[in-house]
Amino acid sequence: MVEERVASRMEKLPIIDLHCDLLIHLLMNPDADPNQRTFGASFPCLKEGNVGLQVMAIYTPVDPRSSELGVTQSEIHKKLLRSHDRDIFQAESGFRCGQDDRIGVVAAIESATGICNEEESLENAFKNLETILENCGRLFYISLTHHEENRFGGGNYSKPGLKADGEVLLDYLSGKQIAVDLSHTSDALAHDILDYTYKKGLKVPVIASHSNFREIWDHPRNLTEENAEEVIRRGGLIGMNFLRAFVNNDQPEALLDHINYGLSLGGGENALCFGADFFNINDFPDPSRHPYYFPDHEDATKYHQILQDLGDSLSVAQKSKLAYQNVERFIAKNWN
Ligand SMILES: [Zn+2]
């Protein structure tokens, strides 16, 4: 009986998720419908999963057209809010799950290539950033890099750390209520961002929007213990990623190990959240990575089963922090 009551409360927990790639999917497939369940974070899946807030990334590769692609995705975001105002609304400061029946959304930039290519002036970069901000209303975070190295620093499959342009960008972000995201940095870049923001006293919150832990699964996309601990110490967030390559190639239950490990770090209980990383696998086919997600993690309807699978060793209060309260608290502290 008690178990049933806990289970039904668990089903109703709202969810906040820090990362999906719907915008690049809509850019690549203009006819795609966010109400079609083929996409892991489709609106019906988000509703069924009781997702109160979904962060939507503006992803761009290193490409001569990258800033154009970035600005275009911000326009798609703006249009989506208008065309689907029955499904979604723009999350603003003071956001709380349950304040609106619809799904809250907020944009973010995944790789600063979205504000300038490798050649453009930084003046242009900041103009583009302001345009994106205007179109999106607000940005939750910006990551300097994706897999590859770019003018700002080293991506997760490269070695370089923070470059001069990256320093200028961090200076610019200070006080703008936009977090810097470590999810796609090289280890050197993660270290340098933490070091630079600290030494210069910049007002830039540091998070890892969609990354797991290197101690549980050794992959360059996963956080080292040192970096995870520093993000937690700074009051940041760490979003648990559902992609098989970053969880464990063979064992779906390793996702629970990542979560339990994160909770075991001092203060981790106040930093962990979800950053499932749903994207359209057909847009970026790589046969070696199939299946991209284990069936238990394949779309936004799965969060509550994961919370259940964490078992009774975690209290409802701990699960609530993981599900949504940590991000709500982060928003209350960093947005106004
Ligand atoms: Zn990513």
Tab-separated table of C-alpha atoms and ligand atoms in Angstrom:
chain	number	residue	atom	x	y	z
A	1	MET	CA	0.000	0.000	0.000
A	2	VAL	CA	2.703	2.435	1.034
A	3	GLU	CA	4.703	1.315	-1.961
A	4	GLU	CA	1.743	1.953	-4.239
A	5	ARG	CA	1.315	5.434	-2.872
A	6	VAL	CA	5.002	6.188	-3.401
A	7	ALA	CA	4.804	4.729	-6.903
A	8	SER	CA	1.847	6.891	-7.882
A	9	ARG	CA	3.494	9.994	-6.495
A	10	MET	CA	6.596	9.055	-8.488
A	11	GLU	CA	4.588	8.808	-11.697
A	12	LYS	CA	3.428	12.341	-11.174
A	13	LEU	CA	6.822	13.904	-10.515
A	14	PRO	CA	7.456	16.615	-13.053
A	15	ILE	CA	10.635	16.315	-15.098
A	16	ILE	CA	13.075	18.928	-16.342
A	17	ASP	CA	15.490	17.930	-19.082
A	18	LEU	CA	18.511	20.014	-20.062
A	19	HIS	CA	19.166	18.816	-23.593
A	20	CYS	CA	17.452	17.741	-26.800
A	21	ASP	CA	18.169	18.434	-30.449
A	22	LEU	CA	14.736	19.180	-31.866
A	23	LEU	CA	15.828	22.478	-33.472
A	24	ILE	CA	18.560	21.012	-35.693
A	25	HIS	CA	16.132	18.195	-36.555
A	26	LEU	CA	13.562	20.763	-37.723
A	27	LEU	CA	16.269	22.658	-39.612
A	28	MET	CA	17.330	19.509	-41.472
A	29	ASN	CA	13.760	18.291	-41.996
A	30	PRO	CA	11.498	21.315	-42.479
A	31	ASP	CA	8.450	19.059	-42.824
A	32	ALA	CA	9.089	17.166	-39.599
A	33	ASP	CA	6.299	17.457	-37.062
A	34	PRO	CA	7.238	17.770	-33.366
A	35	ASN	CA	3.937	16.074	-32.611
A	36	GLN	CA	5.072	12.885	-34.343
A	37	ARG	CA	6.409	10.402	-31.826
A	38	THR	CA	9.294	9.378	-34.088
A	39	PHE	CA	11.515	11.868	-32.233
A	40	GLY	CA	12.497	10.980	-28.642
A	41	ALA	CA	11.534	14.389	-27.290
A	42	SER	CA	8.414	14.823	-29.446
A	43	PHE	CA	5.711	16.852	-27.744
A	44	PRO	CA	3.458	13.802	-27.106
A	45	CYS	CA	6.380	11.937	-25.482
A	46	LEU	CA	7.258	14.989	-23.367
A	47	LYS	CA	3.643	15.283	-22.231
A	48	GLU	CA	3.371	11.604	-21.421
A	49	GLY	CA	6.643	11.885	-19.482
A	50	ASN	CA	5.229	14.851	-17.533
A	51	VAL	CA	8.126	17.018	-18.697
A	52	GLY	CA	7.615	20.531	-17.362
A	53	LEU	CA	10.651	22.076	-19.016
A	54	GLN	CA	12.733	20.981	-21.981
A	55	VAL	CA	15.908	22.789	-23.031
A	56	MET	CA	16.300	22.847	-26.822
A	57	ALA	CA	19.824	23.140	-28.152
A	58	ILE	CA	20.927	25.114	-31.184
A	59	TYR	CA	23.584	22.755	-32.522
A	60	THR	CA	26.096	23.689	-35.200
A	61	PRO	CA	29.230	21.959	-36.481
A	62	VAL	CA	32.459	23.717	-37.423
A	63	ASP	CA	31.343	24.932	-40.841
A	64	PRO	CA	31.603	28.118	-42.910
A	65	ARG	CA	27.795	28.469	-42.580
A	66	SER	CA	27.691	27.754	-38.862
A	67	SER	CA	26.485	31.168	-37.644
A	68	GLU	CA	23.822	31.253	-40.340
A	69	LEU	CA	22.658	27.807	-39.157
A	70	GLY	CA	22.688	29.039	-35.558
A	71	VAL	CA	20.581	32.122	-36.249
A	72	THR	CA	18.188	30.079	-38.416
A	73	GLN	CA	17.590	27.627	-35.567
A	74	SER	CA	16.794	30.541	-33.265
A	75	GLU	CA	14.178	31.641	-35.811
A	76	ILE	CA	12.772	28.102	-35.865
A	77	HIS	CA	12.540	28.250	-32.055
A	78	LYS	CA	10.658	31.536	-32.233
A	79	LYS	CA	8.249	30.245	-34.883
A	80	LEU	CA	7.677	27.006	-32.989
A	81	LEU	CA	6.514	28.926	-29.932
A	82	ARG	CA	3.935	30.646	-32.091
A	83	SER	CA	2.823	27.701	-34.231
A	84	HIS	CA	2.612	25.287	-31.282
A	85	ASP	CA	1.404	27.566	-28.521
A	86	ARG	CA	-1.015	24.882	-27.381
A	87	ASP	CA	1.873	22.538	-26.644
A	88	ILE	CA	4.744	24.745	-25.469
A	89	PHE	CA	5.479	28.090	-23.846
A	90	GLN	CA	8.625	30.135	-23.256
A	91	ALA	CA	10.089	29.509	-19.791
A	92	GLU	CA	10.953	32.776	-18.051
A	93	SER	CA	12.490	33.731	-14.728
A	94	GLY	CA	10.367	32.454	-11.874
A	95	PHE	CA	9.690	29.277	-13.839
A	96	ARG	CA	8.160	26.453	-11.791
A	97	CYS	CA	6.903	23.111	-13.038
A	98	GLY	CA	3.119	22.958	-12.943
A	99	GLN	CA	2.598	26.696	-13.425
A	100	ASP	CA	1.265	25.928	-16.897
A	101	ASP	CA	-0.233	22.777	-18.419
A	102	ARG	CA	1.975	23.128	-21.440
A	103	ILE	CA	5.637	22.153	-21.798
A	104	GLY	CA	8.036	24.959	-20.914
A	105	VAL	CA	10.892	25.378	-23.366
A	106	VAL	CA	14.088	27.404	-23.372
A	107	ALA	CA	16.875	27.440	-25.942
A	108	ALA	CA	20.611	26.915	-25.472
A	109	ILE	CA	23.630	26.999	-27.769
A	110	GLU	CA	25.532	23.771	-28.343
A	111	SER	CA	28.880	24.985	-29.685
A	112	ALA	CA	29.731	28.651	-30.075
A	113	THR	CA	30.232	27.965	-33.789
A	114	GLY	CA	26.528	28.882	-33.815
A	115	ILE	CA	27.443	32.539	-33.295
A	116	CYS	CA	30.430	32.696	-35.644
A	117	ASN	CA	32.372	30.551	-38.028
A	118	GLU	CA	36.156	30.272	-37.844
A	119	GLU	CA	36.713	33.449	-39.886
A	120	GLU	CA	34.088	36.001	-38.790
A	121	SER	CA	34.976	38.919	-36.542
A	122	LEU	CA	34.089	38.588	-32.863
A	123	GLU	CA	32.042	41.729	-33.291
A	124	ASN	CA	29.844	39.731	-35.661
A	125	ALA	CA	29.767	36.859	-33.194
A	126	PHE	CA	28.265	39.058	-30.487
A	127	LYS	CA	25.813	40.573	-32.953
A	128	ASN	CA	24.668	37.061	-33.848
A	129	LEU	CA	24.468	36.122	-30.181
A	130	GLU	CA	22.236	39.126	-29.509
A	131	THR	CA	20.028	38.199	-32.484
A	132	ILE	CA	19.726	34.635	-31.178
A	133	LEU	CA	18.916	35.954	-27.708
A	134	GLU	CA	16.264	38.223	-29.134
A	135	ASN	CA	14.682	35.370	-31.088
A	136	CYS	CA	14.836	32.904	-28.197
A	137	GLY	CA	14.018	35.278	-25.342
A	138	ARG	CA	16.634	33.628	-23.175
A	139	LEU	CA	19.443	31.082	-23.395
A	140	PHE	CA	19.967	28.513	-20.639
A	141	TYR	CA	23.592	27.834	-21.577
A	142	ILE	CA	26.238	27.970	-24.245
A	143	SER	CA	28.977	25.418	-24.834
A	144	LEU	CA	32.146	26.677	-26.475
A	145	THR	CA	32.714	23.547	-28.543
A	146	HIS	CA	31.207	20.299	-29.818
A	147	HIS	CA	33.283	17.217	-30.741
A	148	GLU	CA	35.904	19.159	-32.658
A	149	GLU	CA	38.310	21.944	-31.847
A	150	ASN	CA	37.210	25.424	-32.899
A	151	ARG	CA	38.425	29.022	-32.431
A	152	PHE	CA	37.166	29.077	-28.818
A	153	GLY	CA	38.864	25.915	-27.567
A	154	GLY	CA	39.141	22.132	-27.726
A	155	GLY	CA	36.115	19.868	-28.206
A	156	ASN	CA	35.594	16.554	-26.460
A	157	TYR	CA	37.583	14.604	-29.093
A	158	SER	CA	40.499	17.045	-29.078
A	159	LYS	CA	43.260	18.225	-26.772
A	160	PRO	CA	43.434	22.052	-26.807
A	161	GLY	CA	42.198	24.101	-23.871
A	162	LEU	CA	40.737	27.620	-23.750
A	163	LYS	CA	41.796	29.964	-26.563
A	164	ALA	CA	41.905	33.773	-26.621
A	165	ASP	CA	38.490	33.991	-28.351
A	166	GLY	CA	37.062	31.677	-25.712
A	167	GLU	CA	38.279	34.048	-22.992
A	168	VAL	CA	36.606	36.978	-24.742
A	169	LEU	CA	33.358	35.021	-24.983
A	170	LEU	CA	33.440	34.095	-21.280
A	171	ASP	CA	34.077	37.757	-20.401
A	172	TYR	CA	31.074	38.700	-22.534
A	173	LEU	CA	28.823	36.148	-20.846
A	174	SER	CA	29.556	37.430	-17.342
A	175	GLY	CA	26.395	38.710	-15.696
A	176	LYS	CA	24.209	37.745	-18.695
A	177	GLN	CA	22.458	34.858	-16.846
A	178	ILE	CA	23.725	32.327	-19.395
A	179	ALA	CA	25.597	29.313	-18.036
A	180	VAL	CA	28.669	27.887	-19.731
A	181	ASP	CA	28.284	24.193	-20.529
A	182	LEU	CA	31.186	21.747	-20.125
A	183	SER	CA	29.448	18.806	-21.838
A	184	HIS	CA	31.487	18.964	-25.059
A	185	THR	CA	34.827	20.276	-23.834
A	186	SER	CA	38.219	18.615	-23.950
A	187	ASP	CA	39.488	17.948	-20.432
A	188	ALA	CA	41.886	20.851	-20.868
A	189	LEU	CA	39.081	23.204	-21.899
A	190	ALA	CA	36.924	22.151	-18.935
A	191	HIS	CA	39.846	22.819	-16.627
A	192	ASP	CA	40.623	26.171	-18.252
A	193	ILE	CA	37.002	27.382	-18.166
A	194	LEU	CA	36.749	26.552	-14.474
A	195	ASP	CA	40.088	28.215	-13.819
A	196	TYR	CA	39.494	31.340	-15.921
A	197	THR	CA	35.999	32.070	-14.620
A	198	TYR	CA	37.222	31.620	-11.048
A	199	LYS	CA	40.357	33.745	-11.384
A	200	LYS	CA	38.532	36.578	-13.137
A	201	GLY	CA	35.549	36.346	-10.806
A	202	LEU	CA	33.163	36.093	-13.748
A	203	LYS	CA	29.464	35.746	-13.045
A	204	VAL	CA	29.017	32.734	-15.297
A	205	PRO	CA	27.383	29.623	-13.806
A	206	VAL	CA	29.067	26.388	-14.899
A	207	ILE	CA	27.070	23.273	-15.756
A	208	ALA	CA	27.391	20.011	-17.708
A	209	SER	CA	24.027	19.817	-19.455
A	210	HIS	CA	24.237	16.277	-20.839
A	211	SER	CA	27.183	14.304	-19.476
A	212	ASN	CA	27.714	11.193	-17.370
A	213	PHE	CA	30.728	10.143	-15.306
A	214	ARG	CA	34.126	8.881	-16.448
A	215	GLU	CA	34.486	6.824	-13.252
A	216	ILE	CA	31.499	4.691	-14.332
A	217	TRP	CA	32.087	4.585	-18.084
A	218	ASP	CA	35.384	5.684	-19.552
A	219	HIS	CA	34.417	7.949	-22.449
A	220	PRO	CA	35.752	11.421	-23.301
A	221	ARG	CA	32.170	12.775	-23.275
A	222	ASN	CA	31.860	11.862	-19.603
A	223	LEU	CA	33.064	14.097	-16.765
A	224	THR	CA	36.205	13.407	-14.793
A	225	GLU	CA	35.660	13.223	-11.065
A	226	GLU	CA	37.610	16.433	-10.527
A	227	ASN	CA	35.514	18.438	-12.988
A	228	ALA	CA	32.250	16.950	-11.726
A	229	GLU	CA	33.167	17.911	-8.160
A	230	GLU	CA	34.018	21.457	-9.174
A	231	VAL	CA	30.716	21.901	-11.069
A	232	ILE	CA	28.893	20.700	-7.947
A	233	ARG	CA	30.921	23.008	-5.669
A	234	ARG	CA	29.930	25.976	-7.839
A	235	GLY	CA	26.221	25.209	-7.537
A	236	GLY	CA	26.028	23.951	-11.138
A	237	LEU	CA	24.018	21.141	-12.707
A	238	ILE	CA	24.949	17.797	-14.258
A	239	GLY	CA	22.370	16.328	-16.658
A	240	MET	CA	22.347	12.543	-17.010
A	241	ASN	CA	22.720	11.481	-20.645
A	242	PHE	CA	20.756	8.505	-22.037
A	243	LEU	CA	22.886	7.776	-25.121
A	244	ARG	CA	24.170	4.214	-25.004
A	245	ALA	CA	27.704	5.258	-26.026
A	246	PHE	CA	27.989	7.387	-22.877
A	247	VAL	CA	26.064	5.083	-20.496
A	248	ASN	CA	27.708	1.717	-21.206
A	249	ASN	CA	27.750	-0.155	-24.517
A	250	ASP	CA	26.071	-3.278	-23.143
A	251	GLN	CA	24.433	-2.611	-19.792
A	252	PRO	CA	21.411	-0.296	-19.654
A	253	GLU	CA	21.349	-0.444	-15.847
A	254	ALA	CA	24.672	1.405	-15.837
A	255	LEU	CA	22.585	4.585	-16.131
A	256	LEU	CA	21.512	3.950	-12.532
A	257	ASP	CA	25.195	3.535	-11.598
A	258	HIS	CA	25.963	6.955	-13.100
A	259	ILE	CA	23.139	8.496	-11.078
A	260	ASN	CA	24.137	6.758	-7.841
A	261	TYR	CA	27.758	7.716	-8.359
A	262	GLY	CA	26.787	11.375	-8.928
A	263	LEU	CA	24.708	11.306	-5.760
A	264	SER	CA	27.657	9.888	-3.837
A	265	LEU	CA	29.827	12.933	-4.626
A	266	GLY	CA	29.652	15.541	-1.885
A	267	GLY	CA	26.695	17.789	-2.726
A	268	GLY	CA	25.889	15.747	-5.845
A	269	GLU	CA	22.329	15.330	-4.671
A	270	ASN	CA	21.803	19.059	-5.346
A	271	ALA	CA	23.365	19.073	-8.826
A	272	LEU	CA	22.087	15.991	-10.630
A	273	CYS	CA	19.295	16.285	-13.183
A	274	PHE	CA	18.391	14.868	-16.605
A	275	GLY	CA	19.939	15.808	-19.952
A	276	ALA	CA	18.756	12.844	-21.992
A	277	ASP	CA	20.087	14.109	-25.342
A	278	PHE	CA	17.314	12.989	-27.677
A	279	PHE	CA	18.087	13.665	-31.311
A	280	ASN	CA	16.890	12.224	-34.598
A	281	ILE	CA	19.207	9.314	-35.208
A	282	ASN	CA	18.442	9.373	-38.936
A	283	ASP	CA	19.899	12.872	-39.207
A	284	PHE	CA	23.340	11.669	-38.079
A	285	PRO	CA	23.573	8.025	-39.122
A	286	ASP	CA	26.515	6.109	-37.688
A	287	PRO	CA	25.910	2.351	-37.939
A	288	SER	CA	28.592	1.638	-35.342
A	289	ARG	CA	26.463	3.357	-32.724
A	290	HIS	CA	23.204	1.467	-33.333
A	291	PRO	CA	21.129	1.253	-31.286
A	292	TYR	CA	21.790	4.791	-30.102
A	293	TYR	CA	19.619	4.311	-27.009
A	294	PHE	CA	18.671	1.233	-25.028
A	295	PRO	CA	14.900	0.639	-25.340
A	296	ASP	CA	14.467	1.588	-21.654
A	297	HIS	CA	15.906	5.033	-22.372
A	298	GLU	CA	14.717	5.677	-25.892
A	299	ASP	CA	12.278	8.557	-25.416
A	300	ALA	CA	10.876	11.096	-22.978
A	301	THR	CA	8.275	8.692	-21.616
A	302	LYS	CA	11.023	6.746	-19.786
A	303	TYR	CA	12.069	9.083	-16.959
A	304	HIS	CA	9.604	7.726	-14.408
A	305	GLN	CA	10.597	4.121	-14.915
A	306	ILE	CA	14.210	5.173	-14.383
A	307	LEU	CA	13.206	6.919	-11.144
A	308	GLN	CA	11.382	3.753	-10.088
A	309	ASP	CA	14.347	1.569	-11.002
A	310	LEU	CA	16.547	3.615	-8.679
A	311	GLY	CA	14.617	1.807	-5.949
A	312	ASP	CA	13.921	2.586	-2.348
A	313	SER	CA	17.488	3.439	-1.409
A	314	LEU	CA	16.692	6.910	-2.727
A	315	SER	CA	14.028	8.901	-0.928
A	316	VAL	CA	11.186	10.646	-2.763
A	317	ALA	CA	12.880	13.913	-1.774
A	318	GLN	CA	16.116	12.844	-3.484
A	319	LYS	CA	14.240	11.691	-6.576
A	320	SER	CA	12.336	14.979	-6.704
A	321	LYS	CA	15.591	16.926	-6.698
A	322	LEU	CA	16.895	14.802	-9.552
A	323	ALA	CA	13.623	14.980	-11.495
A	324	TYR	CA	13.096	18.753	-11.401
A	325	GLN	CA	13.878	20.570	-8.164
A	326	ASN	CA	17.606	21.028	-8.727
A	327	VAL	CA	16.978	22.788	-12.030
A	328	GLU	CA	14.133	24.841	-10.560
A	329	ARG	CA	16.462	25.989	-7.798
A	330	PHE	CA	19.217	26.794	-10.316
A	331	ILE	CA	16.737	28.895	-12.308
A	332	ALA	CA	15.510	30.708	-9.199
A	333	LYS	CA	19.101	31.562	-8.298
A	334	ASN	CA	20.452	32.498	-11.725
A	335	TRP	CA	17.590	34.021	-13.743
A	336	ASN	CA	15.842	37.281	-13.031
B	1	ZN	ZN	25.628	17.033	-27.348
